mmCIF file of C-alpha atoms and ligand atoms in Angstrom:
data_model
loop_
_atom_site.group_PDB
_atom_site.id
_atom_site.type_symbol
_atom_site.label_atom_id
_atom_site.label_comp_id
_atom_site.label_asym_id
_atom_site.label_seq_id
_atom_site.Cartn_x
_atom_site.Cartn_y
_atom_site.Cartn_z
ATOM 1 C CA UNK C 35 6.333 11.826 40.449
ATOM 2 C CA UNK C 36 6.971 11.037 36.812
ATOM 3 C CA UNK C 37 6.401 14.037 34.539
ATOM 4 C CA UNK C 38 4.436 11.820 32.206
ATOM 5 C CA UNK C 39 1.565 11.692 34.602
ATOM 6 C CA UNK C 40 2.081 15.187 36.007
ATOM 7 C CA UNK C 41 -1.004 16.512 34.253
ATOM 8 C CA UNK C 42 -4.350 17.786 35.335
ATOM 9 C CA UNK C 43 -6.037 14.393 34.934
ATOM 10 C CA UNK C 44 -3.356 12.768 37.058
ATOM 11 C CA UNK C 45 -3.987 15.054 39.939
ATOM 12 C CA UNK C 46 -7.152 13.252 40.908
ATOM 13 C CA UNK C 47 -6.529 11.982 44.519
ATOM 14 C CA UNK C 48 -7.215 8.378 43.577
ATOM 15 C CA UNK C 49 -4.648 8.652 40.806
ATOM 16 C CA UNK C 50 -1.916 10.293 42.756
ATOM 17 C CA UNK C 51 -1.533 7.295 44.983
ATOM 18 C CA UNK C 52 -1.617 4.864 42.179
ATOM 19 C CA UNK C 53 0.389 6.853 39.657
ATOM 20 C CA UNK C 54 3.458 4.747 39.779
ATOM 21 C CA UNK C 55 1.547 1.448 39.604
ATOM 22 C CA UNK C 56 -0.602 2.835 36.734
ATOM 23 C CA UNK C 57 2.451 4.048 34.903
ATOM 24 C CA UNK C 58 4.189 0.673 35.338
ATOM 25 C CA UNK C 59 1.123 -1.201 34.098
ATOM 26 C CA UNK C 60 0.771 1.029 31.047
ATOM 27 C CA UNK C 61 4.415 0.622 30.235
ATOM 28 C CA UNK C 62 4.193 -3.115 30.602
ATOM 29 C CA UNK C 63 1.097 -3.710 28.509
ATOM 30 C CA UNK C 64 0.809 -1.038 25.823
ATOM 31 C CA UNK C 65 1.137 -3.115 22.626
ATOM 32 C CA UNK C 66 3.087 -0.656 20.526
ATOM 33 C CA UNK C 67 6.413 0.615 21.703
ATOM 34 C CA UNK C 68 5.944 3.830 23.705
ATOM 35 C CA UNK C 69 8.616 6.349 24.322
ATOM 36 C CA UNK C 70 8.125 9.577 26.200
ATOM 37 C CA UNK C 71 10.697 12.410 25.823
ATOM 38 C CA UNK C 72 11.082 15.979 27.150
ATOM 39 C CA UNK C 73 11.813 19.107 25.208
ATOM 40 C CA UNK C 74 15.465 18.279 25.132
ATOM 41 C CA UNK C 75 14.803 14.911 23.517
ATOM 42 C CA UNK C 76 15.814 13.025 26.710
ATOM 43 C CA UNK C 77 13.916 9.726 27.160
ATOM 44 C CA UNK C 78 11.782 9.750 30.298
ATOM 45 C CA UNK C 79 9.808 6.552 29.789
ATOM 46 C CA UNK C 80 10.466 3.484 27.677
ATOM 47 C CA UNK C 81 7.833 0.802 27.534
ATOM 48 C CA UNK C 82 8.409 -2.963 27.618
ATOM 49 C CA UNK C 83 7.487 -3.259 23.959
ATOM 50 C CA UNK C 84 10.069 -0.526 23.194
ATOM 51 C CA UNK C 85 12.740 -2.601 25.075
ATOM 52 C CA UNK C 86 11.857 -5.653 22.927
ATOM 53 C CA UNK C 87 11.794 -3.629 19.675
ATOM 54 C CA UNK C 88 15.060 -1.742 20.170
ATOM 55 C CA UNK C 89 17.090 -4.130 22.349
ATOM 56 C CA UNK C 90 17.666 -1.744 25.250
ATOM 57 C CA UNK C 91 16.570 -2.125 28.888
ATOM 58 C CA UNK C 92 14.427 0.689 30.175
ATOM 59 C CA UNK C 93 17.173 1.591 32.636
ATOM 60 C CA UNK C 94 19.627 1.998 29.773
ATOM 61 C CA UNK C 95 17.304 3.983 27.561
ATOM 62 C CA UNK C 96 15.879 6.384 30.155
ATOM 63 C CA UNK C 97 18.114 9.464 30.366
ATOM 64 C CA UNK C 98 19.543 9.016 26.871
ATOM 65 C CA UNK C 99 18.702 11.157 23.896
ATOM 66 C CA UNK C 100 16.001 9.705 21.693
ATOM 67 C CA UNK C 101 18.046 10.302 18.535
ATOM 68 C CA UNK C 102 19.991 7.088 19.413
ATOM 69 C CA UNK C 103 16.865 5.222 18.235
ATOM 70 C CA UNK C 104 17.157 6.679 14.686
ATOM 71 C CA UNK C 105 19.462 6.081 11.817
ATOM 72 C CA UNK C 106 20.972 9.007 9.994
ATOM 73 C CA UNK C 107 20.053 11.540 8.682
ATOM 74 C CA UNK C 108 17.363 11.916 11.341
ATOM 75 C CA UNK C 109 19.817 11.112 14.153
ATOM 76 C CA UNK C 110 22.013 14.074 13.439
ATOM 77 C CA UNK C 111 19.078 16.355 12.673
ATOM 78 C CA UNK C 112 16.639 15.437 15.459
ATOM 79 C CA UNK C 113 17.812 18.245 17.800
ATOM 80 C CA UNK C 114 17.270 20.723 14.966
ATOM 81 C CA UNK C 115 13.835 19.218 14.168
ATOM 82 C CA UNK C 116 12.804 19.743 17.856
ATOM 83 C CA UNK C 117 14.213 23.312 18.080
ATOM 84 C CA UNK C 118 12.460 24.120 14.832
ATOM 85 C CA UNK C 119 9.142 22.855 16.120
ATOM 86 C CA UNK C 120 9.547 24.712 19.498
ATOM 87 C CA UNK C 121 10.319 27.931 17.679
ATOM 88 C CA UNK C 122 7.753 27.805 14.859
ATOM 89 C CA UNK C 123 5.141 25.277 15.959
ATOM 90 C CA UNK C 124 5.471 23.832 12.418
ATOM 91 C CA UNK C 125 4.938 20.104 12.899
ATOM 92 C CA UNK C 126 6.235 17.459 10.493
ATOM 93 C CA UNK C 127 5.518 14.418 12.669
ATOM 94 C CA UNK C 128 3.692 15.572 15.804
ATOM 95 C CA UNK C 129 0.002 14.952 15.395
ATOM 96 C CA UNK C 130 0.545 13.750 11.820
ATOM 97 C CA UNK C 131 2.446 10.524 12.074
ATOM 98 C CA UNK C 132 4.640 9.082 9.425
ATOM 99 C CA UNK C 133 6.354 5.940 8.084
ATOM 100 C CA UNK C 134 10.052 6.174 8.725
ATOM 101 C CA UNK C 135 13.029 4.049 9.735
ATOM 102 C CA UNK C 136 14.257 3.197 13.291
ATOM 103 C CA UNK C 137 17.561 1.806 14.513
ATOM 104 C CA UNK C 138 18.037 -1.065 17.008
ATOM 105 C CA UNK C 139 20.784 -1.321 19.535
ATOM 106 C CA UNK C 140 22.840 -3.502 17.195
ATOM 107 C CA UNK C 141 22.723 -0.733 14.473
ATOM 108 C CA UNK C 142 20.254 -2.619 12.241
ATOM 109 C CA UNK C 143 17.411 -0.630 10.918
ATOM 110 C CA UNK C 144 13.732 -1.358 10.411
ATOM 111 C CA UNK C 145 10.657 0.368 9.064
ATOM 112 C CA UNK C 146 8.187 1.900 11.584
ATOM 113 C CA UNK C 147 5.022 3.787 11.687
ATOM 114 C CA UNK C 148 5.398 6.570 14.178
ATOM 115 C CA UNK C 149 2.666 8.600 15.884
ATOM 116 C CA UNK C 150 3.640 11.436 18.228
ATOM 117 C CA UNK C 151 1.393 13.312 20.667
ATOM 118 C CA UNK C 152 2.243 16.305 22.751
ATOM 119 C CA UNK C 153 1.332 17.198 26.345
ATOM 120 C CA UNK C 154 2.091 20.393 28.170
ATOM 121 C CA UNK C 155 2.995 19.806 31.833
ATOM 122 C CA UNK C 156 4.121 22.314 34.526
ATOM 123 C CA UNK C 157 7.660 21.328 33.853
ATOM 124 C CA UNK C 158 7.488 21.812 30.125
ATOM 125 C CA UNK C 159 6.296 19.947 27.048
ATOM 126 C CA UNK C 160 6.371 16.209 26.728
ATOM 127 C CA UNK C 161 6.143 14.167 23.587
ATOM 128 C CA UNK C 162 4.847 10.612 23.528
ATOM 129 C CA UNK C 163 5.837 8.453 20.521
ATOM 130 C CA UNK C 164 3.967 5.265 19.678
ATOM 131 C CA UNK C 165 6.017 3.103 17.362
ATOM 132 C CA UNK C 166 4.818 0.138 15.404
ATOM 133 C CA UNK C 167 7.314 -2.190 13.727
ATOM 134 C CA UNK C 168 6.174 -2.610 10.128
ATOM 135 C CA UNK C 169 8.525 -5.440 9.327
ATOM 136 C CA UNK C 170 6.052 -8.302 9.700
ATOM 137 C CA UNK C 171 3.201 -6.313 8.205
ATOM 138 C CA UNK C 172 5.342 -5.324 5.225
ATOM 139 C CA UNK C 173 6.592 -8.861 4.770
ATOM 140 C CA UNK C 174 3.020 -10.128 4.450
ATOM 141 C CA UNK C 175 2.205 -7.252 2.114
ATOM 142 C CA UNK C 176 5.238 -7.981 0.028
ATOM 143 C CA UNK C 177 4.290 -11.610 -0.311
ATOM 144 C CA UNK C 178 0.995 -10.419 -1.631
ATOM 145 C CA UNK C 179 2.660 -7.855 -3.853
ATOM 146 C CA UNK C 180 5.070 -10.497 -5.229
ATOM 147 C CA UNK C 181 2.117 -12.684 -6.025
ATOM 148 C CA UNK C 182 0.335 -9.787 -7.709
ATOM 149 C CA UNK C 183 3.489 -8.903 -9.638
ATOM 150 C CA UNK C 184 3.731 -12.508 -10.843
ATOM 151 C CA UNK C 185 0.076 -12.431 -11.935
ATOM 152 C CA UNK C 186 0.457 -9.017 -13.628
ATOM 153 C CA UNK C 187 3.538 -10.304 -15.289
ATOM 154 C CA UNK C 188 1.584 -13.227 -16.750
ATOM 155 C CA UNK C 189 -1.229 -10.898 -17.843
ATOM 156 C CA UNK C 190 1.294 -8.373 -19.258
ATOM 157 C CA UNK C 191 2.902 -11.089 -21.299
ATOM 158 C CA UNK C 192 -0.451 -12.265 -22.646
ATOM 159 C CA UNK C 193 -1.548 -8.573 -23.202
ATOM 160 C CA UNK C 194 1.726 -8.067 -25.120
ATOM 161 C CA UNK C 195 0.878 -11.217 -27.161
ATOM 162 C CA UNK C 196 -2.530 -9.860 -28.209
ATOM 163 C CA UNK C 197 -1.097 -6.413 -28.715
ATOM 164 C CA UNK C 198 1.560 -7.759 -30.976
ATOM 165 C CA UNK C 199 -0.915 -9.757 -33.090
ATOM 166 C CA UNK C 200 -3.230 -6.687 -33.425
ATOM 167 C CA UNK C 201 -0.252 -4.626 -34.436
ATOM 168 C CA UNK C 202 0.915 -7.240 -36.920
ATOM 169 C CA UNK C 203 -2.513 -7.372 -38.473
ATOM 170 C CA UNK C 204 -2.827 -3.544 -38.761
ATOM 171 C CA UNK C 205 0.658 -3.068 -40.102
ATOM 172 C CA UNK C 206 0.311 -5.886 -42.526
ATOM 173 C CA UNK C 207 -2.069 -3.918 -44.780
ATOM 174 C CA UNK C 208 0.147 -0.903 -45.502
ATOM 175 C CA UNK C 209 3.226 -3.043 -45.651
ATOM 176 C CA UNK C 210 1.573 -5.325 -48.278
ATOM 177 C CA UNK C 211 0.411 -2.285 -50.236
ATOM 178 C CA UNK C 212 3.909 -0.731 -50.173
ATOM 179 C CA UNK C 213 5.431 -3.924 -51.402
ATOM 180 C CA UNK C 214 2.983 -4.273 -54.315
ATOM 181 C CA UNK C 215 3.255 -0.577 -55.326
ATOM 182 C CA UNK C 216 7.060 -0.947 -55.204
ATOM 183 C CA UNK C 217 6.905 -4.202 -57.176
ATOM 184 C CA UNK C 218 4.586 -2.589 -59.781
ATOM 185 C CA UNK C 219 6.921 0.435 -60.172
ATOM 186 C CA UNK C 220 9.895 -1.881 -60.635
ATOM 187 C CA UNK C 221 8.006 -3.832 -63.354
ATOM 188 C CA UNK C 222 7.236 -0.513 -65.095
ATOM 189 C CA UNK C 223 10.903 0.369 -65.165
ATOM 190 C CA UNK C 224 11.550 -2.217 -67.903
ATOM 191 C CA UNK C 225 14.669 -4.190 -68.583
ATOM 192 C CA UNK C 226 17.000 -1.220 -69.035
ATOM 193 C CA UNK C 227 15.594 0.647 -65.965
ATOM 194 C CA UNK C 228 13.798 3.281 -68.087
ATOM 195 C CA UNK C 229 10.019 3.255 -68.076
ATOM 196 C CA UNK C 230 8.150 3.631 -71.375
ATOM 197 C CA UNK C 231 7.096 7.249 -71.923
ATOM 198 C CA UNK C 232 3.428 6.549 -71.055
ATOM 199 C CA UNK C 233 4.339 4.698 -67.893
ATOM 200 C CA UNK C 234 6.284 7.422 -66.119
ATOM 201 C CA UNK C 235 3.114 8.829 -64.562
ATOM 202 C CA UNK C 236 2.155 5.393 -63.312
ATOM 203 C CA UNK C 237 5.582 4.930 -61.741
ATOM 204 C CA UNK C 238 5.263 8.313 -60.037
ATOM 205 C CA UNK C 239 1.729 7.399 -58.734
ATOM 206 C CA UNK C 240 2.941 4.012 -57.478
ATOM 207 C CA UNK C 241 5.755 5.619 -55.558
ATOM 208 C CA UNK C 242 3.442 8.337 -54.121
ATOM 209 C CA UNK C 243 1.044 5.541 -52.998
ATOM 210 C CA UNK C 244 3.895 3.617 -51.422
ATOM 211 C CA UNK C 245 5.049 6.586 -49.488
ATOM 212 C CA UNK C 246 1.469 7.372 -48.401
ATOM 213 C CA UNK C 247 1.162 3.805 -47.107
ATOM 214 C CA UNK C 248 4.482 4.099 -45.211
ATOM 215 C CA UNK C 249 3.147 7.232 -43.491
ATOM 216 C CA UNK C 250 -0.014 5.299 -42.556
ATOM 217 C CA UNK C 251 2.115 2.563 -40.975
ATOM 218 C CA UNK C 252 3.950 5.287 -39.022
ATOM 219 C CA UNK C 253 0.603 6.662 -37.777
ATOM 220 C CA UNK C 254 -0.440 3.185 -36.531
ATOM 221 C CA UNK C 255 2.713 2.882 -34.565
ATOM 222 C CA UNK C 256 2.326 6.397 -33.183
ATOM 223 C CA UNK C 257 -1.264 5.765 -32.126
ATOM 224 C CA UNK C 258 -0.184 2.630 -30.346
ATOM 225 C CA UNK C 259 2.525 4.421 -28.470
ATOM 226 C CA UNK C 260 0.064 7.152 -27.414
ATOM 227 C CA UNK C 261 -2.315 4.480 -26.249
ATOM 228 C CA UNK C 262 0.348 2.766 -24.175
ATOM 229 C CA UNK C 263 1.612 6.005 -22.636
ATOM 230 C CA UNK C 264 -1.910 7.012 -21.693
ATOM 231 C CA UNK C 265 -1.721 4.703 -18.639
ATOM 232 C CA UNK C 266 -3.477 5.847 -15.508
ATOM 233 C CA UNK C 267 -1.215 8.492 -13.990
ATOM 234 C CA UNK C 268 -2.125 11.126 -11.446
ATOM 235 C CA UNK C 269 0.345 13.910 -10.938
ATOM 236 C CA UNK C 270 0.433 16.148 -7.843
ATOM 237 C CA UNK C 271 2.918 18.322 -6.099
ATOM 238 C CA UNK C 272 4.851 16.039 -3.720
ATOM 239 C CA UNK C 273 7.712 16.425 -1.305
ATOM 240 C CA UNK C 274 10.746 14.535 -2.426
ATOM 241 C CA UNK C 275 11.862 13.942 1.156
ATOM 242 C CA UNK C 276 8.614 12.129 1.902
ATOM 243 C CA UNK C 277 8.767 10.040 -1.221
ATOM 244 C CA UNK C 278 12.294 9.001 -0.468
ATOM 245 C CA UNK C 279 11.861 8.260 3.329
ATOM 246 C CA UNK C 280 8.709 6.207 2.772
ATOM 247 C CA UNK C 281 10.128 4.206 -0.186
ATOM 248 C CA UNK C 282 13.288 3.573 1.658
ATOM 249 C CA UNK C 283 11.512 2.348 4.758
ATOM 250 C CA UNK C 284 9.498 -0.055 2.633
ATOM 251 C CA UNK C 285 12.441 -1.234 0.496
ATOM 252 C CA UNK C 286 14.715 -1.806 3.489
ATOM 253 C CA UNK C 287 12.101 -4.094 5.097
ATOM 254 C CA UNK C 288 12.343 -7.778 4.998
ATOM 255 C CA UNK C 289 15.858 -7.760 3.710
ATOM 256 C CA UNK C 290 16.394 -9.406 7.087
ATOM 257 C CA UNK C 291 18.469 -7.873 9.902
ATOM 258 C CA UNK C 292 21.003 -5.911 7.938
ATOM 259 C CA UNK C 293 23.972 -3.785 8.670
ATOM 260 C CA UNK C 294 23.448 -1.318 5.920
ATOM 261 C CA UNK C 295 24.946 2.013 6.628
ATOM 262 C CA UNK C 296 22.145 4.078 5.104
ATOM 263 C CA UNK C 297 21.919 7.786 4.535
ATOM 264 C CA UNK C 298 19.570 10.225 2.816
ATOM 265 C CA UNK C 299 21.239 13.429 1.680
ATOM 266 C CA UNK C 300 18.690 15.650 -0.081
ATOM 267 C CA UNK C 301 19.473 18.990 -1.630
ATOM 268 C CA UNK C 302 17.772 21.454 0.709
ATOM 269 C CA UNK C 303 17.148 23.927 -2.135
ATOM 270 C CA UNK C 304 14.669 21.607 -3.902
ATOM 271 C CA UNK C 305 11.938 19.471 -2.409
ATOM 272 C CA UNK C 306 8.747 19.853 -4.519
ATOM 273 C CA UNK C 307 8.231 17.762 -7.576
ATOM 274 C CA UNK C 308 5.233 17.220 -9.831
ATOM 275 C CA UNK C 309 4.839 13.502 -9.983
ATOM 276 C CA UNK C 310 2.629 10.423 -9.751
ATOM 277 C CA UNK C 311 3.611 9.582 -6.187
ATOM 278 C CA UNK C 312 3.047 5.866 -6.362
ATOM 279 C CA UNK C 313 4.917 5.525 -9.576
ATOM 280 C CA UNK C 314 8.041 7.453 -8.429
ATOM 281 C CA UNK C 315 7.997 5.550 -5.130
ATOM 282 C CA UNK C 316 7.918 2.373 -7.286
ATOM 283 C CA UNK C 317 11.118 3.635 -9.017
ATOM 284 C CA UNK C 318 12.788 4.395 -5.726
ATOM 285 C CA UNK C 319 11.673 1.083 -4.240
ATOM 286 C CA UNK C 320 13.013 -0.893 -7.211
ATOM 287 C CA UNK C 321 16.366 0.915 -7.151
ATOM 288 C CA UNK C 322 16.858 0.592 -3.408
ATOM 289 C CA UNK C 323 15.772 -3.016 -3.361
ATOM 290 C CA UNK C 324 18.190 -3.837 -6.210
ATOM 291 C CA UNK C 325 20.963 -2.057 -4.302
ATOM 292 C CA UNK C 326 20.241 -4.024 -1.128
ATOM 293 C CA UNK C 327 20.197 -7.302 -3.135
ATOM 294 C CA UNK C 328 23.415 -6.457 -4.876
ATOM 295 C CA UNK C 329 25.197 -5.781 -1.514
ATOM 296 C CA UNK C 330 24.126 -9.034 0.109
ATOM 297 C CA UNK C 331 27.662 -10.422 0.217
ATOM 298 C CA UNK C 332 29.572 -7.190 0.363
ATOM 299 C CA UNK C 333 31.726 -6.724 3.445
ATOM 300 C CA UNK C 334 30.842 -3.087 3.880
ATOM 301 C CA UNK C 335 27.230 -2.214 2.948
ATOM 302 C CA UNK C 336 26.759 1.388 2.175
ATOM 303 C CA UNK C 337 23.627 2.869 0.651
ATOM 304 C CA UNK C 338 22.830 6.473 -0.019
ATOM 305 C CA UNK C 339 19.956 8.271 -1.606
ATOM 306 C CA UNK C 340 20.774 11.884 -2.463
ATOM 307 C CA UNK C 341 19.548 14.562 -4.755
ATOM 308 C CA UNK C 342 21.022 17.562 -6.607
ATOM 309 C CA UNK C 343 19.359 20.530 -8.180
ATOM 310 C CA UNK C 344 20.187 20.911 -11.882
ATOM 311 C CA UNK C 345 19.206 24.497 -12.598
ATOM 312 C CA UNK C 346 17.729 25.203 -16.018
ATOM 313 C CA UNK C 347 19.270 27.621 -18.434
ATOM 314 C CA UNK C 348 15.810 28.916 -19.480
ATOM 315 C CA UNK C 349 14.822 30.308 -16.105
ATOM 316 C CA UNK C 350 12.391 27.445 -15.511
ATOM 317 C CA UNK C 351 12.654 25.683 -12.150
ATOM 318 C CA UNK C 352 14.890 23.040 -13.678
ATOM 319 C CA UNK C 353 15.433 19.452 -12.752
ATOM 320 C CA UNK C 354 16.342 17.469 -9.677
ATOM 321 C CA UNK C 355 18.682 14.547 -10.042
ATOM 322 C CA UNK C 356 17.944 11.714 -7.615
ATOM 323 C CA UNK C 357 20.717 9.128 -7.064
ATOM 324 C CA UNK C 358 20.619 5.701 -5.370
ATOM 325 C CA UNK C 359 24.242 4.679 -4.735
ATOM 326 C CA UNK C 360 25.453 1.368 -3.326
ATOM 327 C CA UNK C 361 28.743 -0.386 -2.404
ATOM 328 C CA UNK C 362 27.804 -3.645 -4.215
ATOM 329 C CA UNK C 363 29.897 -5.408 -6.886
ATOM 330 C CA UNK C 364 28.850 -3.020 -9.729
ATOM 331 C CA UNK C 365 27.036 -4.051 -12.874
ATOM 332 C CA UNK C 366 28.090 -7.261 -14.631
ATOM 333 C CA UNK C 367 29.207 -6.328 -18.207
ATOM 334 C CA UNK C 368 26.651 -8.552 -19.804
ATOM 335 C CA UNK C 369 23.840 -6.963 -17.815
ATOM 336 C CA UNK C 370 25.164 -3.415 -18.307
ATOM 337 C CA UNK C 371 24.841 -3.677 -22.095
ATOM 338 C CA UNK C 372 21.103 -4.315 -21.938
ATOM 339 C CA UNK C 373 20.354 -2.751 -18.557
ATOM 340 C CA UNK C 374 16.973 -1.225 -19.081
ATOM 341 C CA UNK C 375 15.570 -3.840 -21.449
ATOM 342 C CA UNK C 376 12.843 -6.048 -20.073
ATOM 343 C CA UNK C 377 13.376 -9.719 -19.090
ATOM 344 C CA UNK C 378 17.083 -9.179 -18.502
ATOM 345 C CA UNK C 379 18.181 -10.444 -15.134
ATOM 346 C CA UNK C 380 21.216 -12.006 -13.377
ATOM 347 C CA UNK C 381 19.090 -13.315 -10.490
ATOM 348 C CA UNK C 382 17.794 -16.862 -10.170
ATOM 349 C CA UNK C 383 14.363 -15.653 -9.248
ATOM 350 C CA UNK C 384 14.521 -12.245 -10.985
ATOM 351 C CA UNK C 385 12.022 -11.222 -13.644
ATOM 352 C CA UNK C 386 14.222 -8.555 -15.095
ATOM 353 C CA UNK C 387 11.396 -6.081 -15.296
ATOM 354 C CA UNK C 388 12.285 -3.684 -12.488
ATOM 355 C CA UNK C 389 14.635 -1.430 -14.375
ATOM 356 C CA UNK C 390 12.524 -1.375 -17.569
ATOM 357 C CA UNK C 391 9.517 -0.322 -15.483
ATOM 358 C CA UNK C 392 11.664 2.363 -13.839
ATOM 359 C CA UNK C 393 12.659 3.687 -17.265
ATOM 360 C CA UNK C 394 9.089 3.721 -18.539
ATOM 361 C CA UNK C 395 7.937 5.629 -15.495
ATOM 362 C CA UNK C 396 10.805 8.169 -15.443
ATOM 363 C CA UNK C 397 10.494 8.843 -19.160
ATOM 364 C CA UNK C 398 6.699 9.283 -18.911
ATOM 365 C CA UNK C 399 7.575 11.984 -16.311
ATOM 366 C CA UNK C 400 9.812 13.721 -18.860
ATOM 367 C CA UNK C 401 13.021 12.509 -17.136
ATOM 368 C CA UNK C 402 15.993 10.308 -17.890
ATOM 369 C CA UNK C 403 17.539 7.329 -16.010
ATOM 370 C CA UNK C 404 21.034 5.955 -16.239
ATOM 371 C CA UNK C 405 23.689 4.116 -14.274
ATOM 372 C CA UNK C 406 27.270 4.854 -13.396
ATOM 373 C CA UNK C 407 29.949 3.581 -10.960
ATOM 374 C CA UNK C 408 29.215 4.897 -7.467
ATOM 375 C CA UNK C 409 31.468 6.712 -5.024
ATOM 376 C CA UNK C 410 31.317 3.584 -2.799
ATOM 377 C CA UNK C 411 32.734 1.354 -5.496
ATOM 378 C CA UNK C 412 29.354 -0.116 -6.487
ATOM 379 C CA UNK C 413 26.588 1.097 -8.762
ATOM 380 C CA UNK C 414 24.791 4.455 -8.786
ATOM 381 C CA UNK C 415 21.444 4.813 -10.504
ATOM 382 C CA UNK C 416 20.563 8.440 -11.327
ATOM 383 C CA UNK C 417 17.171 9.797 -12.580
ATOM 384 C CA UNK C 418 15.802 13.265 -13.216
ATOM 385 C CA UNK C 419 12.464 14.761 -12.308
ATOM 386 C CA UNK C 420 11.045 18.097 -13.116
ATOM 387 C CA UNK C 421 10.772 20.470 -10.172
ATOM 388 C CA UNK C 422 7.268 21.756 -9.400
ATOM 389 C CA UNK C 423 7.084 25.462 -10.180
ATOM 390 C CA UNK C 424 4.385 26.394 -7.759
ATOM 391 C CA UNK C 425 5.073 25.673 -4.153
ATOM 392 C CA UNK C 426 1.915 24.523 -2.325
ATOM 393 C CA UNK C 427 1.227 24.484 1.325
ATOM 394 C CA UNK C 428 0.884 21.210 3.242
HETATM 395 P P1 LIG G 791 15.576 -8.111 -11.472
HETATM 396 O O1 LIG G 791 15.904 -7.363 -10.227
HETATM 397 O O2 LIG G 791 14.348 -8.915 -11.505
HETATM 398 O O3 LIG G 791 16.733 -8.947 -11.979
HETATM 399 P P2 LIG G 791 15.902 -5.521 -12.740
HETATM 400 O O4 LIG G 791 15.377 -5.020 -14.057
HETATM 401 O O5 LIG G 791 15.493 -4.673 -11.565
HETATM 402 O O6 LIG G 791 15.330 -6.966 -12.602
HETATM 403 O O7 LIG G 791 17.437 -5.627 -12.736
HETATM 404 C C1 LIG G 791 18.080 -6.251 -13.889
HETATM 405 C C2 LIG G 791 19.532 -6.631 -13.502
HETATM 406 O O8 LIG G 791 20.339 -5.470 -13.270
HETATM 407 C C3 LIG G 791 19.652 -7.427 -12.206
HETATM 408 O O9 LIG G 791 19.366 -8.758 -12.327
HETATM 409 C C4 LIG G 791 21.089 -7.099 -11.824
HETATM 410 O O10 LIG G 791 21.987 -8.003 -12.500
HETATM 411 C C5 LIG G 791 21.366 -5.751 -12.401
HETATM 412 N N1 LIG G 791 21.332 -4.710 -11.341
HETATM 413 C C6 LIG G 791 20.273 -3.905 -11.024
HETATM 414 N N2 LIG G 791 20.618 -3.079 -9.975
HETATM 415 C C7 LIG G 791 21.917 -3.374 -9.640
HETATM 416 C C8 LIG G 791 22.767 -2.881 -8.597
HETATM 417 N N3 LIG G 791 22.476 -1.921 -7.811
HETATM 418 N N4 LIG G 791 24.055 -3.431 -8.598
HETATM 419 C C9 LIG G 791 24.423 -4.416 -9.461
HETATM 420 N N5 LIG G 791 23.616 -4.969 -10.439
HETATM 421 C C10 LIG G 791 22.362 -4.435 -10.528
#
């Protein structure tokens, strides 16, 4: 009898006879891909939807280790994850679910939503994974997001227009005043550049007024910058691993079947960061999506997201440097010169806003963003984040 059904509920006499038929009908009809594994990670059951999703026949998949369905780094680490769970009971996926990336038979990767349940049978523990392919769902969401981005681009441009005219109006007053005080002072200087004795005080006053007005202009600009940077932002302590895996799963979607050799290498000594999750995922998404687009015609497509702890001299927790490296053609010199400036793009349909948004977000988090040549011969974007001081439990 299959261990999957070797449970108390399956010991009902009516079920014992029909176990095999029942199992077959579940496997054939369950809409999400279903994979059952044992404690060693060996696949025991592989549903029809899983066959379609991953490109294996059930007879090929059963008996293999489930890590073959994952790209790295999960593939190499899965045995460790399972051992860790068996020893500590500390679950990262089981009973929680997560968005991650899976790997088809042909090596291509795709984003999935994974839910894992656990059952304890006489012959040990069993884990049932339900896997939903997010490709189509994300494609539809992306179309919507593209549309929204276009709309918000339009509204941003018109908002910038009204902001600029308000700013011009406000700044016009002190600038006009500065100009007339300066002009007045110049007139008082007389032909030979020396003011008449009685006029010296007036020249001094005019210059004092002019410098006061210049300070006022500075305040207006400062107020405006504060206003802009007060955008809605909610910071919380987040796990960098989660931010990266989710953003990568979303960004790798819809790029079509790809042969990107993708790896995530995160510094194990630092994981907690104090960030606005959505904003930092937006940064990662933009950088990964740019990397994927840049590699479209590269013969070898390599993409890596990695992190490195940059300890602080002052005893504070320090910074973490996050890198997105690709094997694309590198930055075109004309683009490199104005890389983070808005409306600068080399793409026919690009808006040239991605990197300027990334810079605004990273700088609002107190970090820095820059680009260099990558170890794979393409481009590497790096940005820094502050490490969260206080670890918090899940
Ligand atoms: P968009 O993607 O709409 O063009 P971005 O601001 O995200 O806007 O990018 C600006 C430009 O920077 C791109 O058009 C491209 O020329 C260049 N670029 C960004 N990322 C990369 C990369 N990983 N490799 C090569 N060029 C890149």
